mmCIF file of C-alpha atoms in Angstrom:
data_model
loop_
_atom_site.group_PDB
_atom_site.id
_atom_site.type_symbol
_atom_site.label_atom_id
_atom_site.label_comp_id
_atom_site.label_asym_id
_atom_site.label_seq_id
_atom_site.Cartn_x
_atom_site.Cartn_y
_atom_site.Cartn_z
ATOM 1 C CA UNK A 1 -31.697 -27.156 -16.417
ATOM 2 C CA UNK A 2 -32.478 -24.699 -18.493
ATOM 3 C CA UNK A 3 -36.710 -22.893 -17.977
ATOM 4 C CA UNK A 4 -38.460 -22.722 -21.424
ATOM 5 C CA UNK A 5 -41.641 -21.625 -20.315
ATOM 6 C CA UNK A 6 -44.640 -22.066 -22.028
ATOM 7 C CA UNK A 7 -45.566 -19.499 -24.772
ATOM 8 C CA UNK A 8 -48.615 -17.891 -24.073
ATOM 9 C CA UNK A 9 -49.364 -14.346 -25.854
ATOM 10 C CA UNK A 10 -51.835 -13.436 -22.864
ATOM 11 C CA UNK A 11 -49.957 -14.427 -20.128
ATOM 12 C CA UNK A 12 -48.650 -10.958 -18.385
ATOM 13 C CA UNK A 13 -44.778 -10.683 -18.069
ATOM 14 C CA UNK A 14 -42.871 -12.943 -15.952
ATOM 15 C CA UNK A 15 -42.164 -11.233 -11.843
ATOM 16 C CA UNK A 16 -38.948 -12.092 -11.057
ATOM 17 C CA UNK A 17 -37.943 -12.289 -7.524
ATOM 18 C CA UNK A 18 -35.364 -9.967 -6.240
ATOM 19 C CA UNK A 19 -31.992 -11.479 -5.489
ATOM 20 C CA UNK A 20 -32.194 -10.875 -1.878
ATOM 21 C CA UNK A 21 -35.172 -13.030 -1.127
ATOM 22 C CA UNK A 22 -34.720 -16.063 0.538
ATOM 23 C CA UNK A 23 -36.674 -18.695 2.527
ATOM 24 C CA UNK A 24 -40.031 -20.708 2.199
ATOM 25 C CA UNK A 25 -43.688 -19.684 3.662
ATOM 26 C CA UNK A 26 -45.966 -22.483 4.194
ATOM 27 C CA UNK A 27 -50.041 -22.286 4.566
ATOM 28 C CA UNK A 28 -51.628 -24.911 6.350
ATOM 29 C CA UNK A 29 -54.894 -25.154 8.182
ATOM 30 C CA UNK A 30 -56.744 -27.785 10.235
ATOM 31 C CA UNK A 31 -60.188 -28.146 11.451
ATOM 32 C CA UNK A 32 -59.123 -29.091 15.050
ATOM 33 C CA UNK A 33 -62.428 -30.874 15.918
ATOM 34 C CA UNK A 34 -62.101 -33.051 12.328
ATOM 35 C CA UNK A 35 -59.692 -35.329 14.465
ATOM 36 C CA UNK A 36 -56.465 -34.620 12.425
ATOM 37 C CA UNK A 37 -53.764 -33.417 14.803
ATOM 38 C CA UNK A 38 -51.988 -36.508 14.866
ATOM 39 C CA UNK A 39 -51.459 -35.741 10.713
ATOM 40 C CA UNK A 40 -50.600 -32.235 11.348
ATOM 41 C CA UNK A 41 -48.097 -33.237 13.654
ATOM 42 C CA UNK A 42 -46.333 -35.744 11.807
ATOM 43 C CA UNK A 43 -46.234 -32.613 9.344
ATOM 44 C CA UNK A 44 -44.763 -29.976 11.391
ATOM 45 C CA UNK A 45 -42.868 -32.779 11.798
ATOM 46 C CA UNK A 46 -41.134 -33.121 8.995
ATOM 47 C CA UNK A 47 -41.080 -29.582 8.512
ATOM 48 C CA UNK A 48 -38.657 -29.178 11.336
ATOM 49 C CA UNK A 49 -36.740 -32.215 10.276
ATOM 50 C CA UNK A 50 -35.921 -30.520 6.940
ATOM 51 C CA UNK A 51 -35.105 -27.390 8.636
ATOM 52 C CA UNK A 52 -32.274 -29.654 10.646
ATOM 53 C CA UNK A 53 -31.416 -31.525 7.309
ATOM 54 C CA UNK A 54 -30.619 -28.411 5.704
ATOM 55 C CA UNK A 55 -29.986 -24.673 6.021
ATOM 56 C CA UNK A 56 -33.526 -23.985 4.946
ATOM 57 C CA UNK A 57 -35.279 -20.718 6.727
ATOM 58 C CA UNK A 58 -38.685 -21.298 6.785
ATOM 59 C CA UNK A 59 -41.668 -19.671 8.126
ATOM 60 C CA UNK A 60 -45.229 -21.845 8.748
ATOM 61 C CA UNK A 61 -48.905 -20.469 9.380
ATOM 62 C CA UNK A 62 -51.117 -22.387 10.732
ATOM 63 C CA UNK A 63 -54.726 -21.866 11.658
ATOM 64 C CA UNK A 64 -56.761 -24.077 13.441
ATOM 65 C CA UNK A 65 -60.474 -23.923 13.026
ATOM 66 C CA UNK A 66 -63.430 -24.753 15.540
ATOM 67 C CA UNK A 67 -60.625 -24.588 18.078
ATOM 68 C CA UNK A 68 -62.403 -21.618 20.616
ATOM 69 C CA UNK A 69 -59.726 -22.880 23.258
ATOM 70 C CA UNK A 70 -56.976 -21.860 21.430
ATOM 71 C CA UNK A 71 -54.268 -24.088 19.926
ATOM 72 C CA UNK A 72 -53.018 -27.235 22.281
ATOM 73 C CA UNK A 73 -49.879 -27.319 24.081
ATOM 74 C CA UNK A 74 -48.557 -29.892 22.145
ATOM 75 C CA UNK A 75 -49.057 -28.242 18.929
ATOM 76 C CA UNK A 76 -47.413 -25.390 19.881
ATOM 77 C CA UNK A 77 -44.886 -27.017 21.054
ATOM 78 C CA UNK A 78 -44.146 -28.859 18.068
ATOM 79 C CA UNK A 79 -44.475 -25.862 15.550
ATOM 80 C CA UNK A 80 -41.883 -24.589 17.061
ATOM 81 C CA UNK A 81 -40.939 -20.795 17.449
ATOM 82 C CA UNK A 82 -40.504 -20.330 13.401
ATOM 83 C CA UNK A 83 -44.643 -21.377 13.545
ATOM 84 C CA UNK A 84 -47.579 -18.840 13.765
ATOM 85 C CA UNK A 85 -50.174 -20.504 15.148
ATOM 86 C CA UNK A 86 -53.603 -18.968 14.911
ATOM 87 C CA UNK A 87 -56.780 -20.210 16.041
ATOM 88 C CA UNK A 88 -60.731 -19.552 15.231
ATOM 89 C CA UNK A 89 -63.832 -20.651 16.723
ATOM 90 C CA UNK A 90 -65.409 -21.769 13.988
ATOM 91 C CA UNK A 91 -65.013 -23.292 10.651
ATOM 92 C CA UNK A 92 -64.873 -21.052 7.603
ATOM 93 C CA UNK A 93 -64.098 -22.549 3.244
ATOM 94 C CA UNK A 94 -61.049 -24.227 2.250
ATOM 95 C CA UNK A 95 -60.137 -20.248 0.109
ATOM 96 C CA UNK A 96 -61.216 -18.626 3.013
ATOM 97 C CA UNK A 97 -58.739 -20.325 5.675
ATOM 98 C CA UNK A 98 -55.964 -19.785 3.344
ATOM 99 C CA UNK A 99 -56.476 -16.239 2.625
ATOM 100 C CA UNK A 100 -56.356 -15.329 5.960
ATOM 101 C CA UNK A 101 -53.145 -17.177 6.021
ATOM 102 C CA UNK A 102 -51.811 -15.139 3.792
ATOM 103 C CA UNK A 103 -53.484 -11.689 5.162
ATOM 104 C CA UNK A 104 -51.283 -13.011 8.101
ATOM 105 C CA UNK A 105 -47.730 -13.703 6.319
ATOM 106 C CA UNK A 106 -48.378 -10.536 4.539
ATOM 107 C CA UNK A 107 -48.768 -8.079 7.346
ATOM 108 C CA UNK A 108 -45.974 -9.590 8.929
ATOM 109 C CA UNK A 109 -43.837 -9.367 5.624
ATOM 110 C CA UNK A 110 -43.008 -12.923 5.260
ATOM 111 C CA UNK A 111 -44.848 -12.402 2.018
ATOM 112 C CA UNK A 112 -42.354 -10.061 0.372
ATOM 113 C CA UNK A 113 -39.228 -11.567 2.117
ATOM 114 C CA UNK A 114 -39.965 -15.458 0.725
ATOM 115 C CA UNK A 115 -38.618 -16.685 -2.143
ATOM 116 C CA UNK A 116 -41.559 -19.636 -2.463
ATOM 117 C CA UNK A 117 -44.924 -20.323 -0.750
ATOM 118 C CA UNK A 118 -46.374 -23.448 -0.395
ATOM 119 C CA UNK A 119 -50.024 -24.540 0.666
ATOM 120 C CA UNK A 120 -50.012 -28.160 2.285
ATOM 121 C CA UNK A 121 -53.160 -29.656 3.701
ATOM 122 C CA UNK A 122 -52.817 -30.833 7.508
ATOM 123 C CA UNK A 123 -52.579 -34.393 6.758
ATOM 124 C CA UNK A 124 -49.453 -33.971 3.822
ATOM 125 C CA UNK A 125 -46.166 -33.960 5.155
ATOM 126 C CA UNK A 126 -42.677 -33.188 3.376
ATOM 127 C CA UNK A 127 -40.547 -36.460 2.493
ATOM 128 C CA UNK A 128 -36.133 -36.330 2.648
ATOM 129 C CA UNK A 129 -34.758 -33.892 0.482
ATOM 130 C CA UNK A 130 -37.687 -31.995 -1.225
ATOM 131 C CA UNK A 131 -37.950 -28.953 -0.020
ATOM 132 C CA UNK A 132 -34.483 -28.239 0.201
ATOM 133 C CA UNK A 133 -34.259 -29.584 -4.101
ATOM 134 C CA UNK A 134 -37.463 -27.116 -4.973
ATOM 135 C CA UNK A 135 -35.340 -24.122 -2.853
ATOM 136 C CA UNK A 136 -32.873 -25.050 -5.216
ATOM 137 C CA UNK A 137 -35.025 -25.315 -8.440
ATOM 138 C CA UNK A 138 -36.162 -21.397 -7.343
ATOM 139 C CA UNK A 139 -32.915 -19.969 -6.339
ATOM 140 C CA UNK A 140 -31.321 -21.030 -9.565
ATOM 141 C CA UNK A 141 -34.380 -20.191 -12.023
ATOM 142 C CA UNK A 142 -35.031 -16.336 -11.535
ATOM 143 C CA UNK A 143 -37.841 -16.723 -14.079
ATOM 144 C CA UNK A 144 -39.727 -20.100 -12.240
ATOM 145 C CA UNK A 145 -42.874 -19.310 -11.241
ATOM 146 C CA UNK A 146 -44.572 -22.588 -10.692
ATOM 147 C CA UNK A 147 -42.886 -25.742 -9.409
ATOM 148 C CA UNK A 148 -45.237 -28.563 -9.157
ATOM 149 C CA UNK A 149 -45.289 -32.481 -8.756
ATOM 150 C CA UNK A 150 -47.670 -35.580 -7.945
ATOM 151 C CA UNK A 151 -48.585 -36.960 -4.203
ATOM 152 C CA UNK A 152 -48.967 -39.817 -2.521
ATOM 153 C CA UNK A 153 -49.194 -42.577 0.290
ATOM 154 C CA UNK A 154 -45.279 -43.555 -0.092
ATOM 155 C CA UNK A 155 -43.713 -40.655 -1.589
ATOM 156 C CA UNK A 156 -40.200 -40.567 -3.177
ATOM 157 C CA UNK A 157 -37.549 -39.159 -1.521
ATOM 158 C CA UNK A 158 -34.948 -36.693 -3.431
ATOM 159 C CA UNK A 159 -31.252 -36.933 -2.743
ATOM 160 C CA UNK A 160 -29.183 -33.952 -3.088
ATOM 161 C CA UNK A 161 -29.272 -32.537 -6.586
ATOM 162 C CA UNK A 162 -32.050 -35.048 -7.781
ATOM 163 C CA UNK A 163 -34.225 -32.137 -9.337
ATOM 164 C CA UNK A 164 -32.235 -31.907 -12.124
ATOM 165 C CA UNK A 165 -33.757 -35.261 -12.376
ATOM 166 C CA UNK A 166 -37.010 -35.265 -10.974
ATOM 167 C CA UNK A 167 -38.441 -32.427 -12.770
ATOM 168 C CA UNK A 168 -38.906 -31.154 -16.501
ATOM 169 C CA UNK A 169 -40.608 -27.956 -18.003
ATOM 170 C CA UNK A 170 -43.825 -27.901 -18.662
ATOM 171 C CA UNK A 171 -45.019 -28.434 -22.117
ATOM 172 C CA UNK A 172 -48.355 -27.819 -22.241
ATOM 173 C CA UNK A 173 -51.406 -27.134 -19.536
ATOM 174 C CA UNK A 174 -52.383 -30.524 -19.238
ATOM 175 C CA UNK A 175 -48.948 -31.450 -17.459
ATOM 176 C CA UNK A 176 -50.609 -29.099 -15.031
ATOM 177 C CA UNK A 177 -54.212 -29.868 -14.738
ATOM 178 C CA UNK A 178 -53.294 -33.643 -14.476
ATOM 179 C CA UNK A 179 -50.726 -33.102 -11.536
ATOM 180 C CA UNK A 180 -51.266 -29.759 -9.143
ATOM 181 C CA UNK A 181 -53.213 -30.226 -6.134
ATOM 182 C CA UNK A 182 -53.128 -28.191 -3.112
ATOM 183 C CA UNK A 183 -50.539 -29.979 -1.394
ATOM 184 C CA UNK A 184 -48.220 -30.120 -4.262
ATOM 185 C CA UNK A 185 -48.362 -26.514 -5.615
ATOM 186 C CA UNK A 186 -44.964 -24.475 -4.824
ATOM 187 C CA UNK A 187 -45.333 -20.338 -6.108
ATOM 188 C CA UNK A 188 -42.547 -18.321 -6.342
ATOM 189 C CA UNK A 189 -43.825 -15.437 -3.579
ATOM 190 C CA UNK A 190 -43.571 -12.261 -6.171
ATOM 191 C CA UNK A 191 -45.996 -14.304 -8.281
ATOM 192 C CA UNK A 192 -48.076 -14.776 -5.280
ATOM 193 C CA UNK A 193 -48.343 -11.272 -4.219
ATOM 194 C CA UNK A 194 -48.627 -10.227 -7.664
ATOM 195 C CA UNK A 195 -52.083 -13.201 -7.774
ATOM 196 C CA UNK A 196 -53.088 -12.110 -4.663
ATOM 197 C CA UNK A 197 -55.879 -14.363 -2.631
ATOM 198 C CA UNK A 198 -57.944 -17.871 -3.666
ATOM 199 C CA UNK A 199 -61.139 -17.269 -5.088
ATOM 200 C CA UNK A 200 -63.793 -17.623 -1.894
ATOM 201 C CA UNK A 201 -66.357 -18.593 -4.232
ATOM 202 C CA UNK A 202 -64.466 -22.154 -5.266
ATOM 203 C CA UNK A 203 -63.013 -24.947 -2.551
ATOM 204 C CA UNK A 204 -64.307 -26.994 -0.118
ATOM 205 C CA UNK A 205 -67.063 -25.447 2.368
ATOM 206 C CA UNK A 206 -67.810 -22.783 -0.301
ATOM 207 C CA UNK A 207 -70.464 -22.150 -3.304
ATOM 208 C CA UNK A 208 -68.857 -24.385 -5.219
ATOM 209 C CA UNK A 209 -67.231 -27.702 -4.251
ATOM 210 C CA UNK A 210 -63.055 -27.873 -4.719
ATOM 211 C CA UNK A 211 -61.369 -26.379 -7.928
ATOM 212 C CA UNK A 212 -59.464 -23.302 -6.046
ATOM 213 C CA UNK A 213 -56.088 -24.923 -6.213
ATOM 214 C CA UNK A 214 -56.742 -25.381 -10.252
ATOM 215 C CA UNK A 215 -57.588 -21.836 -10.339
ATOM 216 C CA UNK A 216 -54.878 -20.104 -8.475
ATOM 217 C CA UNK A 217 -52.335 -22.563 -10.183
ATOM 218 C CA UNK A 218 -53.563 -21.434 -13.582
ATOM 219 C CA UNK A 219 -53.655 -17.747 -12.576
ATOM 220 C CA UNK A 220 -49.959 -17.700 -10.974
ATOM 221 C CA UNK A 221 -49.111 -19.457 -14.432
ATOM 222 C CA UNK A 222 -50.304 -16.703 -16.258
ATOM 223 C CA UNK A 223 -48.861 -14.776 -13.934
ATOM 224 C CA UNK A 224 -45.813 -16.089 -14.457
ATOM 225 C CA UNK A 225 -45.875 -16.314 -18.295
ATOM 226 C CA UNK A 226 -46.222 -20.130 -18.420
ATOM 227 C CA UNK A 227 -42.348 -20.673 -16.724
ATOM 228 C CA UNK A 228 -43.201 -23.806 -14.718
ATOM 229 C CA UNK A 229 -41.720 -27.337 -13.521
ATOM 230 C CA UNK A 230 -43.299 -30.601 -13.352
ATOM 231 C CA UNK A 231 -42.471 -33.784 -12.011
ATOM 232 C CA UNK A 232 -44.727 -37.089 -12.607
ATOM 233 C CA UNK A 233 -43.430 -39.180 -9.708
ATOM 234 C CA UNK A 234 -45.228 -38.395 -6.104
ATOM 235 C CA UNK A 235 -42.696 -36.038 -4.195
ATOM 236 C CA UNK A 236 -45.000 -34.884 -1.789
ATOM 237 C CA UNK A 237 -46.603 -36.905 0.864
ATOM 238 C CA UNK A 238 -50.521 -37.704 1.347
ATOM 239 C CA UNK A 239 -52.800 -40.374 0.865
ATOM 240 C CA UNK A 240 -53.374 -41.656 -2.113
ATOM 241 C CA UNK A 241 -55.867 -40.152 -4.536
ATOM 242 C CA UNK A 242 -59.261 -41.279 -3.783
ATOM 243 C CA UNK A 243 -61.786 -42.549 -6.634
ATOM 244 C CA UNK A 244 -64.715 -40.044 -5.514
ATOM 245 C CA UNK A 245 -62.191 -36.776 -5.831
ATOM 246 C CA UNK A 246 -63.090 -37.003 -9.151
ATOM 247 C CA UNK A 247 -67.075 -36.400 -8.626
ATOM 248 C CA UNK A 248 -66.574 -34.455 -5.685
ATOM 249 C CA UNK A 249 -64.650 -31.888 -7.503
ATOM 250 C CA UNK A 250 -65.774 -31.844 -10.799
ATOM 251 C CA UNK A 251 -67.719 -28.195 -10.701
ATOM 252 C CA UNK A 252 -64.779 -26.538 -9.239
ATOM 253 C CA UNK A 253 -62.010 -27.848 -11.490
ATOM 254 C CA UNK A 254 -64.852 -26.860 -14.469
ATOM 255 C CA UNK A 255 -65.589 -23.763 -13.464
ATOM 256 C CA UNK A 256 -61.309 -23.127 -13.195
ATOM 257 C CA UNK A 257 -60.726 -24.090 -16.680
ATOM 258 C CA UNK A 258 -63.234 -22.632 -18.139
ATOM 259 C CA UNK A 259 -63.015 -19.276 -16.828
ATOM 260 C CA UNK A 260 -59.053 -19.357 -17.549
ATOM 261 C CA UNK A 261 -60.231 -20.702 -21.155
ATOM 262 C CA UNK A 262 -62.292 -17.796 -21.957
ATOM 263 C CA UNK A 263 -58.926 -15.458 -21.833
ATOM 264 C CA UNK A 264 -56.822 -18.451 -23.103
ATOM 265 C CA UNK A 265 -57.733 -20.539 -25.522
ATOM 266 C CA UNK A 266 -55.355 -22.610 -25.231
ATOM 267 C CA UNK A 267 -57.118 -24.295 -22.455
ATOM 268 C CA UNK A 268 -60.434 -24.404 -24.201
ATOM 269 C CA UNK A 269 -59.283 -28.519 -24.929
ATOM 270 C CA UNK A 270 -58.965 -29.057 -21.302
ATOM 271 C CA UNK A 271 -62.467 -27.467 -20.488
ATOM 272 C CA UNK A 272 -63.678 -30.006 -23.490
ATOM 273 C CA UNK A 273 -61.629 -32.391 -21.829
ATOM 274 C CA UNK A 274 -62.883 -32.307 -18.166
ATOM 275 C CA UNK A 275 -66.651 -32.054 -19.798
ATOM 276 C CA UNK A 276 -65.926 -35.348 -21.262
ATOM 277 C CA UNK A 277 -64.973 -36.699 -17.971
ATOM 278 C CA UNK A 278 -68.281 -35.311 -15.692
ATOM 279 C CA UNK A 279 -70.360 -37.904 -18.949
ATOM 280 C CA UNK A 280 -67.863 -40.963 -18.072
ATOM 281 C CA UNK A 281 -68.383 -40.605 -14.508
ATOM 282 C CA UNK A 282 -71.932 -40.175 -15.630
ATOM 283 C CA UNK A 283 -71.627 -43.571 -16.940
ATOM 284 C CA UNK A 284 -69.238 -44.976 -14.136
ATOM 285 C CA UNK A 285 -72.767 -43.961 -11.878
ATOM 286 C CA UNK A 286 -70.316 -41.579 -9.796
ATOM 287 C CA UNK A 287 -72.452 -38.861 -10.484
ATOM 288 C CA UNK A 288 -76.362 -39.230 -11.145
ATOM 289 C CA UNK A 289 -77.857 -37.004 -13.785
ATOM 290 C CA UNK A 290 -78.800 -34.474 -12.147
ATOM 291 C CA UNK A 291 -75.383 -33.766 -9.984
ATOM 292 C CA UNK A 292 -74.197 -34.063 -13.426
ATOM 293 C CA UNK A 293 -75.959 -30.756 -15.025
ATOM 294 C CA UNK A 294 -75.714 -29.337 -11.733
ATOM 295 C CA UNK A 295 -71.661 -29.334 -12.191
ATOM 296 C CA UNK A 296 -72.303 -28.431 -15.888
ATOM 297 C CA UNK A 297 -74.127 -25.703 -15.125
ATOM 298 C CA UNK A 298 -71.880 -24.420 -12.181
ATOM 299 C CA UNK A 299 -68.856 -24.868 -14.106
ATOM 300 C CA UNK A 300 -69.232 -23.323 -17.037
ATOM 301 C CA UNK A 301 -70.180 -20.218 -15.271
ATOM 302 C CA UNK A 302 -66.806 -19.702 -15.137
ATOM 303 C CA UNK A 303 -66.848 -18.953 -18.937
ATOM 304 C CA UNK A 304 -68.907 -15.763 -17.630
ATOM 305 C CA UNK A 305 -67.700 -15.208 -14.571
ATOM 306 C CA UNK A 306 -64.249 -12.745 -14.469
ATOM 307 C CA UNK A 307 -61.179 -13.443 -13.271
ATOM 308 C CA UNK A 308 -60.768 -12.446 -8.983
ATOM 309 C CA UNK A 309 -58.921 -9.145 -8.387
ATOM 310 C CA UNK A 310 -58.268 -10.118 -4.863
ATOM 311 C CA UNK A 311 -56.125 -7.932 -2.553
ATOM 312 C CA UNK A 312 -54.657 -9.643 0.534
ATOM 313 C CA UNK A 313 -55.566 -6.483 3.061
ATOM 314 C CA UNK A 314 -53.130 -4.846 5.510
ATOM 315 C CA UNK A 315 -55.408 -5.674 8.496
ATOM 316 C CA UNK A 316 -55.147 -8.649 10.914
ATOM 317 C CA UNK A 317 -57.869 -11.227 10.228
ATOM 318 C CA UNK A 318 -57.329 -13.288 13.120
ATOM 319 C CA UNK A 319 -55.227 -13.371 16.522
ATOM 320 C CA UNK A 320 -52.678 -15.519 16.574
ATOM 321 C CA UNK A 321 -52.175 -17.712 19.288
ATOM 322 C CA UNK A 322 -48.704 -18.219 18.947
ATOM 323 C CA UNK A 323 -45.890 -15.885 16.838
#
């Protein structure tokens, strides 16, 4: 399958990965006192069952919030010794969480050994055969930056050498505003280093409601001068999309577009686009009038509001628990 990325005249040049890299990095965390770590078991479950499946190295970081005890045996034990487990007493944002999972892979040079990070949420989990196909899709595309996909309730497996299938280049941003979520957003790990953290500001528990995994998407894409892969069939497991993300969200995934949007115009249809939306949930009555220019008014600041420059620092945030 051959990559023709995207043109974009503002996107930077394309960072390769050097030939030696190898190996996946996964960032999850889970709010231990949310009741979830029967979800984040079944996915370190099928983390290590695609390890077994497959000659896949892979490295996973964890961090538990509101867990002052530390992790429980049982999660450690299932993790498994390729796991860092880390643990905090309280609960910090979505962005946060995940860039001190990355601080963490970083200093211990996971980071610059990976070929591919991923970011799944505590209660995805990986189904037969996909993370061994997107290994594939990187190790063969030396100019892939972006691999991404739809999720879902009963996702579809991938038999051997079904990505050839599965997945198509991307031909324009919607592809990739319509399908990337959190769980379902694979970076190639030079592009990652090279985008550096999630915006603090955006995501749940922060200033402004979701939009972070819009943002970094569209900055690793620019990053990675628009080279990307999209499948439209749910690869990746979770529940199913719920009619209030929508609302919940809108601000964030605003404020994402339009900031990218100011630098590329290109995206200026999908700012218009999403606007249109926040009115027809307006009508819908998922959002009253006044969360409505709320969102407006949060979102667009994103038109003024530059891009992050964030560095992932060379300090330990956190102890882990667990190595």
């Amino acid at each position: 399958m051959a990559i023709r990325p995207t043109p974009d005249p503002a996107a930077p040049r394309c960072i390769p990965s050097p030939r030696d890299r190898q190996g996946i990095v996964l960032l999850t965390t889970c709010d231990l006192a949310g009741g979830r770590s029967a979800e984040l078991l079944r996915l370190l479950g099928s983390v290590q069952h695609a390890m077994q499946a497959a000659p896949l190295t892979i490295r996973h970081y964890i961090l538990l919030q509101r867990a002052p005890g530390g992790p429980p045996a049982e999660l450690l034990a299932a993790a498994g010794d390729t796991s860092c487990v880390m643990a905090i007493g309280d609960r910090v944002s979505l962005s946060r969480a995940r860039n001190l999972l990355l601080c963490r892979a970083r200093q211990e040079g996971a980071l610059s050994r990976a070929l591919w990070v991923a970011f799944p949420d505590d209660d995805a989990w990986y189904p037969q055969g996909v993370l061994a196909e997107v290994n594939g899709l990187f190790s063969a595309h030396g100019s892939l930056a972006l691999v991404t996909c739809r999720y879902g309730a009963d996702p579809v497996p991938l038999q051997r050498g079904a990505a050839t299938r599965a997945f198509r280049p991307l031909r324009g941003y919607g592809d990739l505003v319509r399908v990337v979520s959190s769980n379902t957003l694979m970076v190639r790990a030079s592009v990652v280093e090279a985008v550096g953290g999630f915006d603090e500001r955006l995501g749940v528990g922060a200033r402004i409601n979701g939009g972070e995994d819009l943002d970094y998407a569209l900055r690793a894409l620019a990053r990675g001068n628009g080279a990307a892969l999209v499948a439209a069939d749910p690869l990746i497991g979770h529940r199913d999309r719920m009619p209030w993300v929508r609302s919940r969200y809108f601000a964030g995934s605003l404020f994402a577009l339009a900031r990218a949007a100011r630098s590329r115009p290109r995206l200026t249809a999908q700012m218009l686009r999403k606007l249109a939306v926040g009115v027809s949930l307006l009508a819908l009555r998922e959002l009253s009038a006044r969360e409505l220019r709320e969102g407006i008014r949060a979102g667009l600041g994103g038109w003024f509001t530059p891009a992050p420059a964030i560095s992932l620092p060379d300090r330990e945030p956190v102890h882990p628990a667990r190595r």
